[in-house]
Amino acid sequence: MALNHKNSKTSQNLDLTRSVKNFLSLLTNEPNNPEIHHNLSICFRQLGLYEKALKHSQLAYNFAPESPTIILSNGISNELIGNIPNAIKHYKEAISFRPNYPEALNNLGRLLDEQNLPLEAKSILDRALNLEKNNPDIRVNLANNCIALGNPA
């Protein structure tokens, strides 16, 4: 049976739109709930609404400034709107709360490599790979880093 990708995408967007409405409704009773803002941010990112995602990831961060997951999410939202220095800051902050956080290490390493800091990126990506040896995203980012360092092998 063939899958109609166009209809699948439309269905996914409708589900995300429903989720957004549900989360917004929940916020009327719990406007300071960081998890609601965090989940709303994820939905907005998936819908490509990055400014709205940033607004809610920032609110989640304000209400839960020591949550590594929420800090990482804020970094992702910042990265998607092009605020790379802020994204790097948040990835580092997430790692300060959870030193063995593969997603934060991977994102930080990738961004540092993209910012022409391949030596700094290498050790961070190595740490990420040691934590998740079979993670294809980490492996690709580390391979790109090795190429940037002149060591494609």
mmCIF file of C-alpha atoms in Angstrom:
data_model
loop_
_atom_site.group_PDB
_atom_site.id
_atom_site.type_symbol
_atom_site.label_atom_id
_atom_site.label_comp_id
_atom_site.label_asym_id
_atom_site.label_seq_id
_atom_site.Cartn_x
_atom_site.Cartn_y
_atom_site.Cartn_z
ATOM 1 C CA MET A 1 0.000 0.000 0.000
ATOM 2 C CA ALA A 2 1.457 3.345 -1.037
ATOM 3 C CA LEU A 3 1.547 6.182 1.442
ATOM 4 C CA ASN A 4 0.357 9.553 0.228
ATOM 5 C CA HIS A 5 3.006 11.838 1.733
ATOM 6 C CA LYS A 6 1.089 15.013 0.931
ATOM 7 C CA ASN A 7 -1.979 13.848 2.876
ATOM 8 C CA SER A 8 0.229 12.496 5.636
ATOM 9 C CA LYS A 9 1.875 15.926 6.067
ATOM 10 C CA THR A 10 -1.520 17.640 6.107
ATOM 11 C CA SER A 11 -2.753 15.199 8.736
ATOM 12 C CA GLN A 12 0.357 15.781 10.836
ATOM 13 C CA ASN A 13 -0.111 19.565 10.646
ATOM 14 C CA LEU A 14 -3.759 19.202 11.680
ATOM 15 C CA ASP A 15 -2.670 17.107 14.666
ATOM 16 C CA LEU A 16 -0.042 19.702 15.592
ATOM 17 C CA THR A 17 -2.580 22.510 15.199
ATOM 18 C CA ARG A 18 -4.950 20.642 17.536
ATOM 19 C CA SER A 19 -2.122 20.161 19.998
ATOM 20 C CA VAL A 20 -1.318 23.873 19.879
ATOM 21 C CA LYS A 21 -4.966 24.709 20.615
ATOM 22 C CA ASN A 22 -4.997 22.243 23.503
ATOM 23 C CA PHE A 23 -1.793 23.628 25.007
ATOM 24 C CA LEU A 24 -3.012 27.214 24.622
ATOM 25 C CA SER A 25 -6.215 26.217 26.389
ATOM 26 C CA LEU A 26 -4.225 24.659 29.233
ATOM 27 C CA LEU A 27 -2.229 27.869 29.599
ATOM 28 C CA THR A 28 -5.368 29.798 30.544
ATOM 29 C CA ASN A 29 -5.433 27.872 33.838
ATOM 30 C CA GLU A 30 -1.684 27.376 34.221
ATOM 31 C CA PRO A 31 0.097 30.310 32.568
ATOM 32 C CA ASN A 32 3.343 29.651 34.467
ATOM 33 C CA ASN A 33 3.595 25.940 33.692
ATOM 34 C CA PRO A 34 6.997 25.360 32.040
ATOM 35 C CA GLU A 35 6.047 21.963 30.577
ATOM 36 C CA ILE A 36 3.081 23.413 28.710
ATOM 37 C CA HIS A 37 5.239 26.199 27.264
ATOM 38 C CA HIS A 38 7.950 23.649 26.408
ATOM 39 C CA ASN A 39 5.527 21.362 24.564
ATOM 40 C CA LEU A 40 3.948 24.325 22.805
ATOM 41 C CA SER A 41 7.402 25.386 21.647
ATOM 42 C CA ILE A 42 8.039 21.929 20.194
ATOM 43 C CA CYS A 43 4.745 22.059 18.278
ATOM 44 C CA PHE A 44 5.519 25.510 16.903
ATOM 45 C CA ARG A 45 8.982 24.350 15.787
ATOM 46 C CA GLN A 46 7.470 21.383 13.973
ATOM 47 C CA LEU A 47 5.053 23.752 12.253
ATOM 48 C CA GLY A 48 7.959 25.988 11.206
ATOM 49 C CA LEU A 49 6.760 28.869 13.404
ATOM 50 C CA TYR A 50 10.159 29.564 14.935
ATOM 51 C CA GLU A 51 9.464 32.989 16.462
ATOM 52 C CA LYS A 52 6.462 31.585 18.342
ATOM 53 C CA ALA A 53 8.550 28.583 19.341
ATOM 54 C CA LEU A 54 11.217 30.876 20.759
ATOM 55 C CA LYS A 55 8.644 32.870 22.716
ATOM 56 C CA HIS A 56 7.355 29.742 24.450
ATOM 57 C CA SER A 57 10.729 28.087 24.940
ATOM 58 C CA GLN A 58 11.908 31.324 26.573
ATOM 59 C CA LEU A 59 8.854 31.351 28.852
ATOM 60 C CA ALA A 60 9.483 27.710 29.772
ATOM 61 C CA TYR A 61 13.099 28.621 30.535
ATOM 62 C CA ASN A 62 12.017 31.547 32.711
ATOM 63 C CA PHE A 63 9.792 29.226 34.772
ATOM 64 C CA ALA A 64 12.274 26.303 34.931
ATOM 65 C CA PRO A 65 15.795 27.734 34.520
ATOM 66 C CA GLU A 66 17.500 24.601 35.842
ATOM 67 C CA SER A 67 15.809 22.047 33.581
ATOM 68 C CA PRO A 68 18.389 20.722 31.078
ATOM 69 C CA THR A 69 15.618 19.624 28.694
ATOM 70 C CA ILE A 70 14.002 23.058 28.667
ATOM 71 C CA ILE A 71 17.386 24.775 28.348
ATOM 72 C CA LEU A 72 18.217 22.555 25.348
ATOM 73 C CA SER A 73 14.840 23.375 23.810
ATOM 74 C CA ASN A 74 15.551 27.079 24.205
ATOM 75 C CA GLY A 75 18.882 26.549 22.465
ATOM 76 C CA ILE A 76 17.182 24.792 19.560
ATOM 77 C CA SER A 77 14.642 27.606 19.189
ATOM 78 C CA ASN A 78 17.419 30.204 19.246
ATOM 79 C CA GLU A 79 19.356 28.271 16.631
ATOM 80 C CA LEU A 80 16.340 28.047 14.347
ATOM 81 C CA ILE A 81 15.848 31.815 14.325
ATOM 82 C CA GLY A 82 19.567 32.304 13.666
ATOM 83 C CA ASN A 83 20.692 33.457 17.102
ATOM 84 C CA ILE A 84 23.753 31.186 17.162
ATOM 85 C CA PRO A 85 25.566 32.809 20.132
ATOM 86 C CA ASN A 86 22.471 32.358 22.287
ATOM 87 C CA ALA A 87 22.027 28.777 21.069
ATOM 88 C CA ILE A 88 25.636 27.950 21.997
ATOM 89 C CA LYS A 89 25.145 29.568 25.401
ATOM 90 C CA HIS A 90 22.061 27.455 26.081
ATOM 91 C CA TYR A 91 23.657 24.211 24.890
ATOM 92 C CA LYS A 92 26.588 24.854 27.227
ATOM 93 C CA GLU A 93 24.191 25.674 30.045
ATOM 94 C CA ALA A 94 22.230 22.435 29.511
ATOM 95 C CA ILE A 95 25.519 20.516 29.662
ATOM 96 C CA SER A 96 26.464 22.295 32.891
ATOM 97 C CA PHE A 97 23.329 20.815 34.491
ATOM 98 C CA ARG A 98 23.636 17.422 32.753
ATOM 99 C CA PRO A 99 27.262 16.781 31.702
ATOM 100 C CA ASN A 100 26.377 13.548 29.873
ATOM 101 C CA TYR A 101 23.605 14.991 27.713
ATOM 102 C CA PRO A 102 24.221 13.576 24.209
ATOM 103 C CA GLU A 103 21.733 15.842 22.392
ATOM 104 C CA ALA A 104 23.177 19.011 23.913
ATOM 105 C CA LEU A 105 26.758 17.837 23.308
ATOM 106 C CA ASN A 106 25.946 16.971 19.695
ATOM 107 C CA ASN A 107 24.226 20.295 19.009
ATOM 108 C CA LEU A 108 27.011 22.254 20.680
ATOM 109 C CA GLY A 109 29.742 20.363 18.840
ATOM 110 C CA ARG A 110 28.008 20.788 15.487
ATOM 111 C CA LEU A 111 27.523 24.534 16.016
ATOM 112 C CA LEU A 112 31.093 25.068 17.189
ATOM 113 C CA ASP A 113 32.319 23.235 14.105
ATOM 114 C CA GLU A 114 30.096 25.434 11.920
ATOM 115 C CA GLN A 115 31.556 28.497 13.677
ATOM 116 C CA ASN A 116 35.077 27.445 12.607
ATOM 117 C CA LEU A 117 36.030 26.063 16.006
ATOM 118 C CA PRO A 118 36.719 22.466 14.932
ATOM 119 C CA LEU A 119 39.233 21.637 17.675
ATOM 120 C CA GLU A 120 36.803 22.623 20.416
ATOM 121 C CA ALA A 121 34.003 20.811 18.588
ATOM 122 C CA LYS A 122 36.019 17.580 18.258
ATOM 123 C CA SER A 123 36.283 16.840 21.975
ATOM 124 C CA ILE A 124 32.606 17.630 22.508
ATOM 125 C CA LEU A 125 31.473 15.425 19.628
ATOM 126 C CA ASP A 126 33.771 12.632 20.870
ATOM 127 C CA ARG A 127 32.046 12.855 24.277
ATOM 128 C CA ALA A 128 28.633 12.678 22.606
ATOM 129 C CA LEU A 129 29.654 9.634 20.560
ATOM 130 C CA ASN A 130 31.002 7.870 23.648
ATOM 131 C CA LEU A 131 27.563 8.270 25.211
ATOM 132 C CA GLU A 132 25.614 7.140 22.127
ATOM 133 C CA LYS A 133 27.884 5.128 19.861
ATOM 134 C CA ASN A 134 25.160 4.273 17.322
ATOM 135 C CA ASN A 135 23.582 7.715 17.008
ATOM 136 C CA PRO A 136 23.722 8.550 13.278
ATOM 137 C CA ASP A 137 23.413 12.324 13.835
ATOM 138 C CA ILE A 138 26.435 12.361 16.122
ATOM 139 C CA ARG A 139 28.405 10.181 13.702
ATOM 140 C CA VAL A 140 27.661 12.518 10.764
ATOM 141 C CA ASN A 141 28.595 15.602 12.773
ATOM 142 C CA LEU A 142 31.829 13.962 13.943
ATOM 143 C CA ALA A 143 32.655 12.895 10.375
ATOM 144 C CA ASN A 144 32.115 16.464 9.155
ATOM 145 C CA ASN A 145 34.299 17.695 11.992
ATOM 146 C CA CYS A 146 37.083 15.270 11.025
ATOM 147 C CA ILE A 147 36.915 16.583 7.457
ATOM 148 C CA ALA A 148 37.141 20.163 8.753
ATOM 149 C CA LEU A 149 40.231 19.133 10.720
ATOM 150 C CA GLY A 150 41.806 17.657 7.592
ATOM 151 C CA ASN A 151 41.397 14.059 8.778
ATOM 152 C CA PRO A 152 38.717 12.537 6.534
ATOM 153 C CA ALA A 153 39.785 8.972 7.324
#
